[in-house]
Coordinates of N, CA, C and O in Angstrom, one line a residue:
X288 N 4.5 -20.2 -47.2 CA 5.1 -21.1 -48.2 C 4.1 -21.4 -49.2 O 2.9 -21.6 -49.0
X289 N 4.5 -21.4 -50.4 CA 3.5 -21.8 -51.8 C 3.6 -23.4 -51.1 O 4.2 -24.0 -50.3
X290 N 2.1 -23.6 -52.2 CA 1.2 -25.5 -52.0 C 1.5 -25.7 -53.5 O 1.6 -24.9 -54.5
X291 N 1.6 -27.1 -53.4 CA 0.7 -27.7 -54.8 C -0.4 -27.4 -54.7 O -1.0 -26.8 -53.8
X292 N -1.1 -27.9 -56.2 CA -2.3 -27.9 -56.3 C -3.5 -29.1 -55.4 O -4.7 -29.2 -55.0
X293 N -2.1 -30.1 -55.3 CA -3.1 -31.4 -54.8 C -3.2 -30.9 -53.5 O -4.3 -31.3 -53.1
X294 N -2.4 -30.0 -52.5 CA -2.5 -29.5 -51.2 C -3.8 -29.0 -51.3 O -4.8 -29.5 -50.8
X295 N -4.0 -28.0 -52.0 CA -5.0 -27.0 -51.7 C -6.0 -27.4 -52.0 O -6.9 -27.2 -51.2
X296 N -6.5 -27.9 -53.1 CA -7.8 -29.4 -53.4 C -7.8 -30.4 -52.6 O -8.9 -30.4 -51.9
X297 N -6.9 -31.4 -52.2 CA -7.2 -32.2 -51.4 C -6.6 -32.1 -50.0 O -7.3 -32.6 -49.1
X298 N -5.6 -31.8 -49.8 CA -5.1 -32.0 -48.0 C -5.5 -31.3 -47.4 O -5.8 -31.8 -46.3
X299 N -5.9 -30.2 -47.6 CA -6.6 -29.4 -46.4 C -7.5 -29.8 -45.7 O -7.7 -30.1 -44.5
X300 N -8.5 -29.8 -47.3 CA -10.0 -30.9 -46.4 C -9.9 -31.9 -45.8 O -10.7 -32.3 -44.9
X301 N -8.8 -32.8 -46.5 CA -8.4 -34.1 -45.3 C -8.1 -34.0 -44.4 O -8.4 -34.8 -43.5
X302 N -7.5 -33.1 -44.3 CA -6.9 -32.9 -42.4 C -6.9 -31.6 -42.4 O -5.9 -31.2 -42.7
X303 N -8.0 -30.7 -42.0 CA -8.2 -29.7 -41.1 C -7.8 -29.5 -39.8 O -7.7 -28.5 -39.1
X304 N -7.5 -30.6 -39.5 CA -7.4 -30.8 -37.5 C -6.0 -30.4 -37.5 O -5.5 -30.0 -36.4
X305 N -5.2 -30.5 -38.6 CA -3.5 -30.1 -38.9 C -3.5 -28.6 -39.1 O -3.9 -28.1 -40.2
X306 N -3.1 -27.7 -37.9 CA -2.8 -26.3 -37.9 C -1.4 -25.9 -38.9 O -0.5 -26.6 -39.0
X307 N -1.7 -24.6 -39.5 CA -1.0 -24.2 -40.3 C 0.4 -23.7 -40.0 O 1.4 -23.7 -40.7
X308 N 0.3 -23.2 -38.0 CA 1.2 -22.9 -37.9 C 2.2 -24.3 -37.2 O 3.4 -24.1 -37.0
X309 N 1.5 -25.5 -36.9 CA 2.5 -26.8 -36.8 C 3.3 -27.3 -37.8 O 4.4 -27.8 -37.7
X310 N 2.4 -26.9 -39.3 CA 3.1 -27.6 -40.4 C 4.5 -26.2 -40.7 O 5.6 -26.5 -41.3
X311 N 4.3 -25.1 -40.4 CA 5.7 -24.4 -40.3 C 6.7 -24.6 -39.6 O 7.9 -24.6 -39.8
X312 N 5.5 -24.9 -37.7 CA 7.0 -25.1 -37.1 C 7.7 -26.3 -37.3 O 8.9 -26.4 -37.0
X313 N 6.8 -27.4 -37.8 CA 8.0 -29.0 -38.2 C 9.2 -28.8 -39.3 O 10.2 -29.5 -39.5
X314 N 8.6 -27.1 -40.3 CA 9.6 -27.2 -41.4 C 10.7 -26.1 -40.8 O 11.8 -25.8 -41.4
X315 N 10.3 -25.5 -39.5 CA 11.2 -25.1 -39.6 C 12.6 -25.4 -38.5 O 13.8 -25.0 -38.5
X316 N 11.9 -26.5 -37.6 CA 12.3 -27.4 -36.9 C 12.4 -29.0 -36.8 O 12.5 -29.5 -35.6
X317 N 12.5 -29.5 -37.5 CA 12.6 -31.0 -37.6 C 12.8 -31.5 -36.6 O 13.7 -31.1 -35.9
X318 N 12.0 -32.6 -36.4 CA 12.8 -33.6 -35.2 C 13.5 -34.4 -36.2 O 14.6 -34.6 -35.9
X319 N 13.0 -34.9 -37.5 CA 13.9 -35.4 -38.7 C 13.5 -35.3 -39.6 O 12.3 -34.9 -39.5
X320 N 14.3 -35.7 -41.4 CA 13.9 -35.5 -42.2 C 14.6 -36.5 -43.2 O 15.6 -37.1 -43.0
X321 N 13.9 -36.5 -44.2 CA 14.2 -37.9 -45.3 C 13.9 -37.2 -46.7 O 13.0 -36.6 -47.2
X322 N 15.1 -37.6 -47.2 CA 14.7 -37.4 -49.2 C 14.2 -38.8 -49.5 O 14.7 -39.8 -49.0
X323 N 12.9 -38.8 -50.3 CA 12.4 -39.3 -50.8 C 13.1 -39.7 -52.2 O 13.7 -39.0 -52.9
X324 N 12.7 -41.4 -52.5 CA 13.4 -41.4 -54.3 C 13.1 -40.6 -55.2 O 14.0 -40.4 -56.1
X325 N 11.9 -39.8 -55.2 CA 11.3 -38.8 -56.3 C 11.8 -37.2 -55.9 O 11.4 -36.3 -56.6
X326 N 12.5 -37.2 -54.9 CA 12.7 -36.1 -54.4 C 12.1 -35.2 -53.4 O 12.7 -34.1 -53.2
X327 N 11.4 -35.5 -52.9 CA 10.4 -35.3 -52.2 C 10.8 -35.4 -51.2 O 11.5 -36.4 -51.0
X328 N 10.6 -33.8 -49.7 CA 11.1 -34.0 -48.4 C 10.5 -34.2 -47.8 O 9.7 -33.3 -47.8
X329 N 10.2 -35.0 -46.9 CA 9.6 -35.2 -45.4 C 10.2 -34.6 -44.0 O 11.4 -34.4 -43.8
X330 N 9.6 -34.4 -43.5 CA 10.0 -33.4 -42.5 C 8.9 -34.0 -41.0 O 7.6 -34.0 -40.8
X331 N 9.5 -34.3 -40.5 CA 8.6 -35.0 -39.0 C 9.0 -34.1 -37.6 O 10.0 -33.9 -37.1
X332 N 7.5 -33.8 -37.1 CA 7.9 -33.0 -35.9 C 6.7 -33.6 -35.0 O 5.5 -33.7 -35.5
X333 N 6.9 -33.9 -33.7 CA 5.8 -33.9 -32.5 C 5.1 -32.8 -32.2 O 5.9 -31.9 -32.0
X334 N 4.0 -32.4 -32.1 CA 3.1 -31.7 -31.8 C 2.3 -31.7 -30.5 O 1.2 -32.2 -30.3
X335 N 3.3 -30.9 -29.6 CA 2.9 -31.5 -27.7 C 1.1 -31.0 -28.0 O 0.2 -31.9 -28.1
X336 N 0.9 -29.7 -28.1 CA -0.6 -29.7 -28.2 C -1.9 -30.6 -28.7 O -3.1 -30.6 -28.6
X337 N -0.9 -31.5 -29.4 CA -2.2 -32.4 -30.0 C -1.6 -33.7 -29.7 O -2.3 -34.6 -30.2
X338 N -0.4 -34.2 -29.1 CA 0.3 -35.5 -28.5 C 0.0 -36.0 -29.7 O -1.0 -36.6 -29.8
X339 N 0.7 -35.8 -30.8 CA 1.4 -36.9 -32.1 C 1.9 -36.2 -33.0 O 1.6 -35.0 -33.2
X340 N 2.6 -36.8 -33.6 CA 3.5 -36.8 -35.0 C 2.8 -36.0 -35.9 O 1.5 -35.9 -36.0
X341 N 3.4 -35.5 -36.5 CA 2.5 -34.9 -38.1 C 3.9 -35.1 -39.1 O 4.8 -34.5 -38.5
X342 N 4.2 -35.6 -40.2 CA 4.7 -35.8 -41.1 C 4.2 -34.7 -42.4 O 3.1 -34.9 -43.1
X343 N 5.0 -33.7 -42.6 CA 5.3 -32.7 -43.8 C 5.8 -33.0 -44.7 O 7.0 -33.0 -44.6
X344 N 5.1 -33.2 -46.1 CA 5.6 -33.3 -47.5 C 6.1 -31.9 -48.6 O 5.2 -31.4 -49.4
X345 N 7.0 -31.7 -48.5 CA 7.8 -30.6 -49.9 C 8.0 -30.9 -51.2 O 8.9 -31.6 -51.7
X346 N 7.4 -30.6 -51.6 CA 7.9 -30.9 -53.0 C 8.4 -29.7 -54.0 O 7.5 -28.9 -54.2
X347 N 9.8 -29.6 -54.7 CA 9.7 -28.4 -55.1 C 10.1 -27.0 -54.4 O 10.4 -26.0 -55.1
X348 N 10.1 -27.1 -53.3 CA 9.6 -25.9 -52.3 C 8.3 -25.7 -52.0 O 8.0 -24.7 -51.5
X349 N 7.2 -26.9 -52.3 CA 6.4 -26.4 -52.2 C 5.4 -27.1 -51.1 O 5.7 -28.3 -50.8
X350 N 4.5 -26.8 -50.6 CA 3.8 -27.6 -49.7 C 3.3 -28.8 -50.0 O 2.2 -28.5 -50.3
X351 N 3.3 -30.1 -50.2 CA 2.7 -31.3 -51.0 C 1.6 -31.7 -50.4 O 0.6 -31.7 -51.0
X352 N 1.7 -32.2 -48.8 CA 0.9 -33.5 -47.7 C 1.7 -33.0 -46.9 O 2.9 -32.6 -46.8
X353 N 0.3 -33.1 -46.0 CA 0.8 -33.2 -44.4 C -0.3 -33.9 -43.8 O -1.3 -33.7 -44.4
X354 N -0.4 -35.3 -42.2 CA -1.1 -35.8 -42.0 C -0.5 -36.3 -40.5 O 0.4 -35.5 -40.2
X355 N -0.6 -36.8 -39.9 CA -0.5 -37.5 -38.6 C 0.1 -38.6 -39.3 O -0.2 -39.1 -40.4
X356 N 1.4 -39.0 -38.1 CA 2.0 -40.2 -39.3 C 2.3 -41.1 -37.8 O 3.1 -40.8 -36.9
X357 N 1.4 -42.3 -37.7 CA 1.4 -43.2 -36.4 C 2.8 -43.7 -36.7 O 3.5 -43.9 -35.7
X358 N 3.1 -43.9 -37.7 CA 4.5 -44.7 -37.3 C 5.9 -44.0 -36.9 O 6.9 -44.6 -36.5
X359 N 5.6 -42.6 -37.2 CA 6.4 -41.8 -36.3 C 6.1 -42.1 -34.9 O 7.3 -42.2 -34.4
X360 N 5.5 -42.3 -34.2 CA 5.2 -42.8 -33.2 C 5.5 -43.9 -32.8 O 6.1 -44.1 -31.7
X361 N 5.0 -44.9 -33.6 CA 6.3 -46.2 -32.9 C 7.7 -45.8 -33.4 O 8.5 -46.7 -33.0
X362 N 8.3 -45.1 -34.0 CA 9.8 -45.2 -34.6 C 10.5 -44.5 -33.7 O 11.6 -44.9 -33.4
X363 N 9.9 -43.1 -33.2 CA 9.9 -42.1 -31.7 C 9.8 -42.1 -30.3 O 10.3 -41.4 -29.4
X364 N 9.2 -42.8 -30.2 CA 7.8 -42.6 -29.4 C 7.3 -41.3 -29.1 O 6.8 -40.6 -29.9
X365 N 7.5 -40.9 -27.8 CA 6.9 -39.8 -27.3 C 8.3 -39.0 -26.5 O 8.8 -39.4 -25.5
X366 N 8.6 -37.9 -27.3 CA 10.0 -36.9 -27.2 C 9.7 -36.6 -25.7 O 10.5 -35.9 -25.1

């Protein structure tokens, strides 16, 4: 999948510990998903190998943010 530019400058290096192929399987699996007012998709999936949330940002079609999202976790808990 194509990135922004702010993905590939800044998210990566923020969260390395976020595998490439988790942030596919959350888009290609959702546990849920939210449009954003700007348009913007969120896409939330649990990640049994690493026991938490990661929250995926689209923008465009394109990859925006992705990060560990605790409050998926209280809003979930644990699938």
């Amino acid at each position: 999948m194509e990135t922004t530019e702010y993905y590939e400058d800044q998210v990566r290096e923020k969260h390395p510990d976020i595998m490439d192929k988790w942030v596919e399987r959350v888009i290609a699996n959702p546990y849920h998903t939210e449009t954003q007012s700007d348009g913007r998709i969120r896409y939330y999936g649990y990640i049994e190998e690493a026991g938490k949330w990661v929250r995926v940002i689209v923008e465009n079609g394109k990859l925006h943010n992705r990060f560990f999202d605790r409050q998926a976790l209280r809003r979930w808990g644990t699938p």
